């Protein structure tokens, strides 16, 4: 597929998402291993298209797609152009009609090159070096079992060595290991080839504006930080609920499960944004050190503080859903969890005595990613003896998706002569305050790794500490499956998840709460 307009530099398009004060990333070649994969088509190329439309890519920027699949550059370009319509939407159009800006796409497409190569073949990998005259970023959009071997091969081929002002970086997707032991082994392998500053362990949750806004909300507003401690906070809930099931990903999901897929990466990153101490600056190492200090203060999770479940047949959003065990690629007697809930204890001065409850699951009754900070009730009930004495506590809800913003639940007096209080919500929504542009969530992360800003990427010690916290649960679950519960698709999860909070006199914030 081709488009009519060809230009030498990308025009500012309505797809643009220019960060304030940003400048084009330095010239380099982005090498994508797994060029024909879903990640490349669904996220990386659309994100690069948006960056091109924003004028944030240098005129000398190039993309080299590498895969074992036979093909050439023309075929790869045409295939990507055909799928772009599905993933790139102009939200300023009347009906959000899918369309591609000819200028931005033409600029990007002429910089695409495809090479058929086997990354397990040293000579074929070494030959890629002739196409890399300067700086390069290697993106491993391949299954996780290949992360270590690809990095080792790049090192043997001499492609990771940096000379003069040029840089060589490697972007590694999740999952980074499948438990504490494998994560440490993978870190040892990649660190034997690369320096830590060359490694960008990506977590796409951190590419979401609303996740980054947690730090802006906490440290850019004096009204919140004084309350952000155990004296005022009763507990915190972190939820990532999905209405979709495993669909056609059963073969991947079966050996992985909800805990490995979501907790030590996505949910722990949300936890870090909420609970970390204020960093001395927003430099990459300072922020990641603050995260590491938090993770080190997390008590290893007691298996008794964790619940796992698996969805059965049911109904989600008025559509029938088959049981997980009936999904393609899933064993009929599978014990893989599609839901996990657990309680974290943080042993530091700020959060001692404040539990953090994490939950995530598939085929649930609502789609919602959010953080709920529930505050303690006032120590003196001056309204006792009235109907207002039983008001719910104040809450701050960070809405990440589908709603994007911040909600505060508080008490307000109803109009009238009586002292009658009601629970009300004060809401901030991104779409009301800003001119939002379509993005796939990878734009900021790609831009950061091209410019060398590792703030939103995980360091080796962050990975290690997160896995260490949940490793006792994984070990206990490997020894016995008797605690696996089942829940119907469309429910809020297994009964044990409700009991986990009920024994502490608490309850989950409803999935349809906002």
PDB file of C-alpha atoms in Angstrom, residues 246-511:
ATOM      1  CA  UNK A 246      -6.809 -15.409  27.084  1.00  0.00           C
ATOM      2  CA  UNK A 247      -8.405 -15.534  23.605  1.00  0.00           C
ATOM      3  CA  UNK A 248      -5.823 -17.172  21.301  1.00  0.00           C
ATOM      4  CA  UNK A 249      -2.893 -16.708  23.698  1.00  0.00           C
ATOM      5  CA  UNK A 250      -3.414 -19.938  25.614  1.00  0.00           C
ATOM      6  CA  UNK A 251      -0.060 -21.408  24.595  1.00  0.00           C
ATOM      7  CA  UNK A 252       1.722 -18.366  26.055  1.00  0.00           C
ATOM      8  CA  UNK A 253      -0.497 -17.978  29.085  1.00  0.00           C
ATOM      9  CA  UNK A 254      -0.538 -21.607  30.200  1.00  0.00           C
ATOM     10  CA  UNK A 255       3.064 -21.685  31.548  1.00  0.00           C
ATOM     11  CA  UNK A 256       2.842 -18.066  32.710  1.00  0.00           C
ATOM     12  CA  UNK A 257      -0.337 -17.288  34.653  1.00  0.00           C
ATOM     13  CA  UNK A 258      -1.628 -14.040  36.099  1.00  0.00           C
ATOM     14  CA  UNK A 259       0.995 -13.628  38.813  1.00  0.00           C
ATOM     15  CA  UNK A 260       4.029 -13.901  36.530  1.00  0.00           C
ATOM     16  CA  UNK A 261       2.335 -11.965  33.747  1.00  0.00           C
ATOM     17  CA  UNK A 262       1.260  -8.959  35.801  1.00  0.00           C
ATOM     18  CA  UNK A 263       2.446  -8.707  39.398  1.00  0.00           C
ATOM     19  CA  UNK A 264       6.265  -8.344  39.586  1.00  0.00           C
ATOM     20  CA  UNK A 265       6.194  -5.972  36.624  1.00  0.00           C
ATOM     21  CA  UNK A 266       3.010  -3.963  35.943  1.00  0.00           C
ATOM     22  CA  UNK A 267       1.471  -3.954  39.414  1.00  0.00           C
ATOM     23  CA  UNK A 268       4.775  -3.473  41.197  1.00  0.00           C
ATOM     24  CA  UNK A 269       5.508  -0.475  38.997  1.00  0.00           C
ATOM     25  CA  UNK A 270       2.160   1.064  39.960  1.00  0.00           C
ATOM     26  CA  UNK A 271       2.945   0.228  43.577  1.00  0.00           C
ATOM     27  CA  UNK A 272       6.316   1.976  43.248  1.00  0.00           C
ATOM     28  CA  UNK A 273       4.771   5.126  41.802  1.00  0.00           C
ATOM     29  CA  UNK A 274       2.325   5.285  44.704  1.00  0.00           C
ATOM     30  CA  UNK A 275       4.601   4.312  47.587  1.00  0.00           C
ATOM     31  CA  UNK A 276       8.197   5.308  46.795  1.00  0.00           C
ATOM     32  CA  UNK A 277       9.907   8.073  48.742  1.00  0.00           C
ATOM     33  CA  UNK A 278      10.426  11.420  46.989  1.00  0.00           C
ATOM     34  CA  UNK A 279      13.592  11.123  44.880  1.00  0.00           C
ATOM     35  CA  UNK A 280      16.241  13.820  45.222  1.00  0.00           C
ATOM     36  CA  UNK A 281      15.846  14.473  41.485  1.00  0.00           C
ATOM     37  CA  UNK A 282      14.209  12.913  38.463  1.00  0.00           C
ATOM     38  CA  UNK A 283      17.414  11.505  37.058  1.00  0.00           C
ATOM     39  CA  UNK A 284      17.137   7.865  36.014  1.00  0.00           C
ATOM     40  CA  UNK A 285      19.352   6.376  38.714  1.00  0.00           C
ATOM     41  CA  UNK A 286      17.846   8.497  41.491  1.00  0.00           C
ATOM     42  CA  UNK A 287      14.288   7.463  40.640  1.00  0.00           C
ATOM     43  CA  UNK A 288      15.216   3.804  40.231  1.00  0.00           C
ATOM     44  CA  UNK A 289      17.125   3.842  43.505  1.00  0.00           C
ATOM     45  CA  UNK A 290      13.998   5.171  45.248  1.00  0.00           C
ATOM     46  CA  UNK A 291      12.049   2.251  43.755  1.00  0.00           C
ATOM     47  CA  UNK A 292      14.694  -0.212  44.854  1.00  0.00           C
ATOM     48  CA  UNK A 293      14.589   1.077  48.431  1.00  0.00           C
ATOM     49  CA  UNK A 294      10.820   0.570  48.459  1.00  0.00           C
ATOM     50  CA  UNK A 295      10.985  -2.933  47.010  1.00  0.00           C
ATOM     51  CA  UNK A 296      13.635  -3.925  49.542  1.00  0.00           C
ATOM     52  CA  UNK A 297      11.278  -2.861  52.339  1.00  0.00           C
ATOM     53  CA  UNK A 298       8.498  -5.162  51.096  1.00  0.00           C
ATOM     54  CA  UNK A 299       8.114  -8.218  53.260  1.00  0.00           C
ATOM     55  CA  UNK A 300       8.162 -11.467  51.203  1.00  0.00           C
ATOM     56  CA  UNK A 301       4.518 -12.319  50.572  1.00  0.00           C
ATOM     57  CA  UNK A 302       3.127 -15.012  52.850  1.00  0.00           C
ATOM     58  CA  UNK A 303       1.310 -17.610  50.681  1.00  0.00           C
ATOM     59  CA  UNK A 304      -1.584 -17.224  53.118  1.00  0.00           C
ATOM     60  CA  UNK A 305      -1.899 -13.617  51.914  1.00  0.00           C
ATOM     61  CA  UNK A 306      -2.335 -14.660  48.287  1.00  0.00           C
ATOM     62  CA  UNK A 307      -5.369 -15.965  46.403  1.00  0.00           C
ATOM     63  CA  UNK A 308      -5.473 -17.524  42.954  1.00  0.00           C
ATOM     64  CA  UNK A 309      -8.414 -18.288  40.728  1.00  0.00           C
ATOM     65  CA  UNK A 310      -9.291 -19.490  37.245  1.00  0.00           C
ATOM     66  CA  UNK A 311     -12.330 -18.447  35.235  1.00  0.00           C
ATOM     67  CA  UNK A 312     -14.965 -20.896  34.152  1.00  0.00           C
ATOM     68  CA  UNK A 313     -17.738 -20.467  31.634  1.00  0.00           C
ATOM     69  CA  UNK A 314     -19.913 -17.396  32.042  1.00  0.00           C
ATOM     70  CA  UNK A 315     -21.061 -14.158  30.463  1.00  0.00           C
ATOM     71  CA  UNK A 316     -19.033 -10.977  30.032  1.00  0.00           C
ATOM     72  CA  UNK A 317     -20.714  -7.844  28.684  1.00  0.00           C
ATOM     73  CA  UNK A 318     -23.646  -9.908  27.408  1.00  0.00           C
ATOM     74  CA  UNK A 319     -21.466 -12.298  25.445  1.00  0.00           C
ATOM     75  CA  UNK A 320     -20.920 -15.942  26.386  1.00  0.00           C
ATOM     76  CA  UNK A 321     -17.404 -16.907  27.433  1.00  0.00           C
ATOM     77  CA  UNK A 322     -16.057 -20.439  27.480  1.00  0.00           C
ATOM     78  CA  UNK A 323     -14.006 -21.689  30.419  1.00  0.00           C
ATOM     79  CA  UNK A 324     -10.267 -21.064  30.429  1.00  0.00           C
ATOM     80  CA  UNK A 325      -9.671 -24.817  30.232  1.00  0.00           C
ATOM     81  CA  UNK A 326     -11.582 -24.885  26.943  1.00  0.00           C
ATOM     82  CA  UNK A 327      -9.378 -22.206  25.341  1.00  0.00           C
ATOM     83  CA  UNK A 328      -7.026 -23.194  22.490  1.00  0.00           C
ATOM     84  CA  UNK A 329      -3.625 -24.263  23.765  1.00  0.00           C
ATOM     85  CA  UNK A 330      -4.827 -24.843  27.349  1.00  0.00           C
ATOM     86  CA  UNK A 331      -4.759 -28.203  29.126  1.00  0.00           C
ATOM     87  CA  UNK A 332      -8.148 -29.612  30.132  1.00  0.00           C
ATOM     88  CA  UNK A 333      -6.900 -30.033  33.694  1.00  0.00           C
ATOM     89  CA  UNK A 334      -4.938 -26.761  33.779  1.00  0.00           C
ATOM     90  CA  UNK A 335      -4.131 -25.253  37.178  1.00  0.00           C
ATOM     91  CA  UNK A 336      -2.844 -21.974  35.716  1.00  0.00           C
ATOM     92  CA  UNK A 337      -4.311 -18.986  37.523  1.00  0.00           C
ATOM     93  CA  UNK A 338      -6.127 -16.301  35.519  1.00  0.00           C
ATOM     94  CA  UNK A 339      -6.672 -14.225  38.662  1.00  0.00           C
ATOM     95  CA  UNK A 340      -4.444 -13.322  41.588  1.00  0.00           C
ATOM     96  CA  UNK A 341      -4.931 -11.157  44.653  1.00  0.00           C
ATOM     97  CA  UNK A 342      -2.359 -10.601  47.366  1.00  0.00           C
ATOM     98  CA  UNK A 343      -1.472  -8.386  50.294  1.00  0.00           C
ATOM     99  CA  UNK A 344       1.830  -6.558  50.615  1.00  0.00           C
ATOM    100  CA  UNK A 345       3.359  -5.368  53.892  1.00  0.00           C
ATOM    101  CA  UNK A 346       5.866  -2.522  53.676  1.00  0.00           C
ATOM    102  CA  UNK A 347       8.329  -2.286  56.542  1.00  0.00           C
ATOM    103  CA  UNK A 348       9.348   1.362  56.511  1.00  0.00           C
ATOM    104  CA  UNK A 349       8.396   4.445  58.517  1.00  0.00           C
ATOM    105  CA  UNK A 350       5.979   5.834  55.960  1.00  0.00           C
ATOM    106  CA  UNK A 351       3.905   2.726  55.321  1.00  0.00           C
ATOM    107  CA  UNK A 352       4.310   0.501  58.374  1.00  0.00           C
ATOM    108  CA  UNK A 353       0.894  -0.950  59.215  1.00  0.00           C
ATOM    109  CA  UNK A 354      -0.684   0.057  55.882  1.00  0.00           C
ATOM    110  CA  UNK A 355      -1.520  -2.981  53.720  1.00  0.00           C
ATOM    111  CA  UNK A 356      -1.328  -2.776  49.941  1.00  0.00           C
ATOM    112  CA  UNK A 357      -3.820  -5.068  48.202  1.00  0.00           C
ATOM    113  CA  UNK A 358      -3.067  -6.028  44.597  1.00  0.00           C
ATOM    114  CA  UNK A 359      -5.418  -7.848  42.234  1.00  0.00           C
ATOM    115  CA  UNK A 360      -5.510  -8.664  38.554  1.00  0.00           C
ATOM    116  CA  UNK A 361      -7.569 -11.052  36.498  1.00  0.00           C
ATOM    117  CA  UNK A 362      -9.098 -11.952  33.164  1.00  0.00           C
ATOM    118  CA  UNK A 363     -12.735 -12.383  32.068  1.00  0.00           C
ATOM    119  CA  UNK A 364     -13.948 -10.211  34.930  1.00  0.00           C
ATOM    120  CA  UNK A 365     -17.127  -8.188  35.156  1.00  0.00           C
ATOM    121  CA  UNK A 366     -15.400  -4.854  34.506  1.00  0.00           C
ATOM    122  CA  UNK A 367     -12.366  -3.456  32.728  1.00  0.00           C
ATOM    123  CA  UNK A 368     -10.467  -1.179  35.038  1.00  0.00           C
ATOM    124  CA  UNK A 369      -6.918  -0.251  35.985  1.00  0.00           C
ATOM    125  CA  UNK A 370      -6.781   2.015  38.998  1.00  0.00           C
ATOM    126  CA  UNK A 371      -5.190   2.793  42.337  1.00  0.00           C
ATOM    127  CA  UNK A 372      -7.500   3.420  45.295  1.00  0.00           C
ATOM    128  CA  UNK A 373      -5.989   5.178  48.305  1.00  0.00           C
ATOM    129  CA  UNK A 374      -8.439   4.855  51.187  1.00  0.00           C
ATOM    130  CA  UNK A 375      -7.928   7.236  54.096  1.00  0.00           C
ATOM    131  CA  UNK A 376      -8.690   6.677  57.739  1.00  0.00           C
ATOM    132  CA  UNK A 377     -11.905   7.999  59.229  1.00  0.00           C
ATOM    133  CA  UNK A 378     -11.776  11.123  61.418  1.00  0.00           C
ATOM    134  CA  UNK A 379     -10.765  10.202  64.984  1.00  0.00           C
ATOM    135  CA  UNK A 380     -13.766  11.974  66.549  1.00  0.00           C
ATOM    136  CA  UNK A 381     -17.229  11.345  65.148  1.00  0.00           C
ATOM    137  CA  UNK A 382     -18.744  14.782  65.743  1.00  0.00           C
ATOM    138  CA  UNK A 383     -21.744  13.688  63.694  1.00  0.00           C
ATOM    139  CA  UNK A 384     -22.557  10.610  65.803  1.00  0.00           C
ATOM    140  CA  UNK A 385     -26.238  10.136  66.446  1.00  0.00           C
ATOM    141  CA  UNK A 386     -27.078  11.345  62.949  1.00  0.00           C
ATOM    142  CA  UNK A 387     -27.371   9.573  59.644  1.00  0.00           C
ATOM    143  CA  UNK A 388     -24.032  11.055  58.604  1.00  0.00           C
ATOM    144  CA  UNK A 389     -22.085   9.036  61.170  1.00  0.00           C
ATOM    145  CA  UNK A 390     -21.848   6.065  58.797  1.00  0.00           C
ATOM    146  CA  UNK A 391     -20.394   7.933  55.831  1.00  0.00           C
ATOM    147  CA  UNK A 392     -17.731   6.023  53.907  1.00  0.00           C
ATOM    148  CA  UNK A 393     -14.107   7.109  54.286  1.00  0.00           C
ATOM    149  CA  UNK A 394     -12.406   9.515  51.928  1.00  0.00           C
ATOM    150  CA  UNK A 395     -10.761   7.942  48.902  1.00  0.00           C
ATOM    151  CA  UNK A 396      -8.477   9.095  46.151  1.00  0.00           C
ATOM    152  CA  UNK A 397      -8.762   7.018  42.983  1.00  0.00           C
ATOM    153  CA  UNK A 398      -6.108   7.283  40.301  1.00  0.00           C
ATOM    154  CA  UNK A 399      -7.984   6.286  37.136  1.00  0.00           C
ATOM    155  CA  UNK A 400      -5.597   4.753  34.599  1.00  0.00           C
ATOM    156  CA  UNK A 401      -7.947   3.022  32.151  1.00  0.00           C
ATOM    157  CA  UNK A 402     -10.485   3.183  30.638  1.00  0.00           C
ATOM    158  CA  UNK A 403     -11.134   6.455  32.493  1.00  0.00           C
ATOM    159  CA  UNK A 404      -8.014   8.615  32.715  1.00  0.00           C
ATOM    160  CA  UNK A 405      -7.702  11.042  35.564  1.00  0.00           C
ATOM    161  CA  UNK A 406      -8.216  11.409  39.289  1.00  0.00           C
ATOM    162  CA  UNK A 407     -11.304  11.034  41.465  1.00  0.00           C
ATOM    163  CA  UNK A 408     -11.631  12.158  45.096  1.00  0.00           C
ATOM    164  CA  UNK A 409     -14.477  10.858  47.211  1.00  0.00           C
ATOM    165  CA  UNK A 410     -15.357  13.160  50.097  1.00  0.00           C
ATOM    166  CA  UNK A 411     -18.234  14.321  52.265  1.00  0.00           C
ATOM    167  CA  UNK A 412     -20.310  17.422  51.507  1.00  0.00           C
ATOM    168  CA  UNK A 413     -23.386  18.899  53.168  1.00  0.00           C
ATOM    169  CA  UNK A 414     -26.679  18.453  51.373  1.00  0.00           C
ATOM    170  CA  UNK A 415     -28.629  21.672  50.794  1.00  0.00           C
ATOM    171  CA  UNK A 416     -31.175  22.280  53.529  1.00  0.00           C
ATOM    172  CA  UNK A 417     -31.505  23.200  57.213  1.00  0.00           C
ATOM    173  CA  UNK A 418     -30.332  19.832  58.605  1.00  0.00           C
ATOM    174  CA  UNK A 419     -26.673  18.804  58.973  1.00  0.00           C
ATOM    175  CA  UNK A 420     -26.966  16.042  56.438  1.00  0.00           C
ATOM    176  CA  UNK A 421     -23.777  14.963  54.698  1.00  0.00           C
ATOM    177  CA  UNK A 422     -23.498  13.079  51.446  1.00  0.00           C
ATOM    178  CA  UNK A 423     -20.640  11.230  49.779  1.00  0.00           C
ATOM    179  CA  UNK A 424     -19.649  13.115  46.620  1.00  0.00           C
ATOM    180  CA  UNK A 425     -17.007  12.753  43.932  1.00  0.00           C
ATOM    181  CA  UNK A 426     -14.656  15.419  42.630  1.00  0.00           C
ATOM    182  CA  UNK A 427     -13.261  14.402  39.260  1.00  0.00           C
ATOM    183  CA  UNK A 428     -10.417  15.417  37.000  1.00  0.00           C
ATOM    184  CA  UNK A 429     -10.400  13.897  33.513  1.00  0.00           C
ATOM    185  CA  UNK A 430      -7.532  14.158  31.067  1.00  0.00           C
ATOM    186  CA  UNK A 431      -9.834  14.626  28.073  1.00  0.00           C
ATOM    187  CA  UNK A 432     -11.467  17.615  29.763  1.00  0.00           C
ATOM    188  CA  UNK A 433      -8.192  19.376  30.592  1.00  0.00           C
ATOM    189  CA  UNK A 434      -5.957  18.503  27.651  1.00  0.00           C
ATOM    190  CA  UNK A 435      -6.126  18.040  23.903  1.00  0.00           C
ATOM    191  CA  UNK A 436      -5.461  14.305  23.916  1.00  0.00           C
ATOM    192  CA  UNK A 437      -3.905  12.764  20.835  1.00  0.00           C
ATOM    193  CA  UNK A 438      -4.110   9.094  19.880  1.00  0.00           C
ATOM    194  CA  UNK A 439      -1.222   7.005  21.104  1.00  0.00           C
ATOM    195  CA  UNK A 440      -0.508   3.358  21.776  1.00  0.00           C
ATOM    196  CA  UNK A 441       1.437   3.893  25.003  1.00  0.00           C
ATOM    197  CA  UNK A 442       4.896   3.177  23.582  1.00  0.00           C
ATOM    198  CA  UNK A 443       5.697   6.635  22.230  1.00  0.00           C
ATOM    199  CA  UNK A 444       7.281   8.009  25.400  1.00  0.00           C
ATOM    200  CA  UNK A 445       9.148   4.765  26.093  1.00  0.00           C
ATOM    201  CA  UNK A 446      10.597   4.558  22.576  1.00  0.00           C
ATOM    202  CA  UNK A 447      11.559   8.219  22.635  1.00  0.00           C
ATOM    203  CA  UNK A 448      13.254   7.772  26.004  1.00  0.00           C
ATOM    204  CA  UNK A 449      15.338   4.787  24.935  1.00  0.00           C
ATOM    205  CA  UNK A 450      16.360   6.639  21.751  1.00  0.00           C
ATOM    206  CA  UNK A 451      17.459   9.656  23.808  1.00  0.00           C
ATOM    207  CA  UNK A 452      19.086   7.600  26.571  1.00  0.00           C
ATOM    208  CA  UNK A 453      16.673   8.401  29.406  1.00  0.00           C
ATOM    209  CA  UNK A 454      16.256   5.229  31.478  1.00  0.00           C
ATOM    210  CA  UNK A 455      13.977   6.728  34.150  1.00  0.00           C
ATOM    211  CA  UNK A 456      10.934   4.669  33.107  1.00  0.00           C
ATOM    212  CA  UNK A 457      12.886   1.444  32.642  1.00  0.00           C
ATOM    213  CA  UNK A 458      13.721  -1.161  35.249  1.00  0.00           C
ATOM    214  CA  UNK A 459      17.178  -1.721  36.663  1.00  0.00           C
ATOM    215  CA  UNK A 460      18.553  -5.172  37.523  1.00  0.00           C
ATOM    216  CA  UNK A 461      18.088  -4.673  41.264  1.00  0.00           C
ATOM    217  CA  UNK A 462      14.462  -3.550  40.723  1.00  0.00           C
ATOM    218  CA  UNK A 463      13.744  -6.782  38.859  1.00  0.00           C
ATOM    219  CA  UNK A 464      15.453  -8.890  41.523  1.00  0.00           C
ATOM    220  CA  UNK A 465      13.630  -7.309  44.464  1.00  0.00           C
ATOM    221  CA  UNK A 466      10.178  -7.576  42.853  1.00  0.00           C
ATOM    222  CA  UNK A 467      10.613 -11.277  42.110  1.00  0.00           C
ATOM    223  CA  UNK A 468      11.996 -11.858  45.615  1.00  0.00           C
ATOM    224  CA  UNK A 469       8.790 -10.476  47.119  1.00  0.00           C
ATOM    225  CA  UNK A 470       6.487 -12.910  45.285  1.00  0.00           C
ATOM    226  CA  UNK A 471       8.818 -15.916  45.085  1.00  0.00           C
ATOM    227  CA  UNK A 472       7.434 -17.595  48.260  1.00  0.00           C
ATOM    228  CA  UNK A 473       3.979 -17.620  46.663  1.00  0.00           C
ATOM    229  CA  UNK A 474       5.253 -19.150  43.428  1.00  0.00           C
ATOM    230  CA  UNK A 475       7.091 -21.851  45.354  1.00  0.00           C
ATOM    231  CA  UNK A 476       4.039 -22.665  47.484  1.00  0.00           C
ATOM    232  CA  UNK A 477       1.772 -22.835  44.446  1.00  0.00           C
ATOM    233  CA  UNK A 478       4.211 -25.151  42.681  1.00  0.00           C
ATOM    234  CA  UNK A 479       4.008 -27.594  45.590  1.00  0.00           C
ATOM    235  CA  UNK A 480       0.211 -27.724  45.815  1.00  0.00           C
ATOM    236  CA  UNK A 481      -2.793 -26.743  43.701  1.00  0.00           C
ATOM    237  CA  UNK A 482      -5.461 -27.345  46.317  1.00  0.00           C
ATOM    238  CA  UNK A 483      -6.031 -23.644  46.902  1.00  0.00           C
ATOM    239  CA  UNK A 484      -6.953 -22.886  43.269  1.00  0.00           C
ATOM    240  CA  UNK A 485     -10.465 -21.420  43.207  1.00  0.00           C
ATOM    241  CA  UNK A 486     -12.819 -21.055  40.266  1.00  0.00           C
ATOM    242  CA  UNK A 487     -15.007 -18.103  39.345  1.00  0.00           C
ATOM    243  CA  UNK A 488     -17.509 -17.680  36.515  1.00  0.00           C
ATOM    244  CA  UNK A 489     -16.519 -15.365  33.696  1.00  0.00           C
ATOM    245  CA  UNK A 490     -18.143 -11.997  34.340  1.00  0.00           C
ATOM    246  CA  UNK A 491     -17.705 -12.168  38.122  1.00  0.00           C
ATOM    247  CA  UNK A 492     -15.387  -9.939  40.176  1.00  0.00           C
ATOM    248  CA  UNK A 493     -13.068 -12.839  40.973  1.00  0.00           C
ATOM    249  CA  UNK A 494     -12.987 -15.838  43.337  1.00  0.00           C
ATOM    250  CA  UNK A 495     -14.599 -15.713  46.768  1.00  0.00           C
ATOM    251  CA  UNK A 496     -11.196 -16.008  48.423  1.00  0.00           C
ATOM    252  CA  UNK A 497     -10.233 -12.565  47.125  1.00  0.00           C
ATOM    253  CA  UNK A 498     -13.137 -10.979  48.986  1.00  0.00           C
ATOM    254  CA  UNK A 499     -12.241 -12.988  52.081  1.00  0.00           C
ATOM    255  CA  UNK A 500      -8.653 -11.716  51.907  1.00  0.00           C
ATOM    256  CA  UNK A 501      -9.892  -8.197  52.663  1.00  0.00           C
ATOM    257  CA  UNK A 502     -12.902  -9.173  54.760  1.00  0.00           C
ATOM    258  CA  UNK A 503     -10.692 -10.752  57.416  1.00  0.00           C
ATOM    259  CA  UNK A 504      -9.101  -7.302  57.834  1.00  0.00           C
ATOM    260  CA  UNK A 505     -12.498  -5.604  58.009  1.00  0.00           C
ATOM    261  CA  UNK A 506     -12.140  -4.179  54.498  1.00  0.00           C
ATOM    262  CA  UNK A 507     -13.644  -4.674  51.041  1.00  0.00           C
ATOM    263  CA  UNK A 508     -12.558  -4.204  47.444  1.00  0.00           C
ATOM    264  CA  UNK A 509     -13.575  -1.024  45.715  1.00  0.00           C
ATOM    265  CA  UNK A 510     -16.262  -2.118  43.198  1.00  0.00           C
ATOM    266  CA  UNK A 511     -15.197  -2.616  39.595  1.00  0.00           C
TER     267      UNK A 511
END
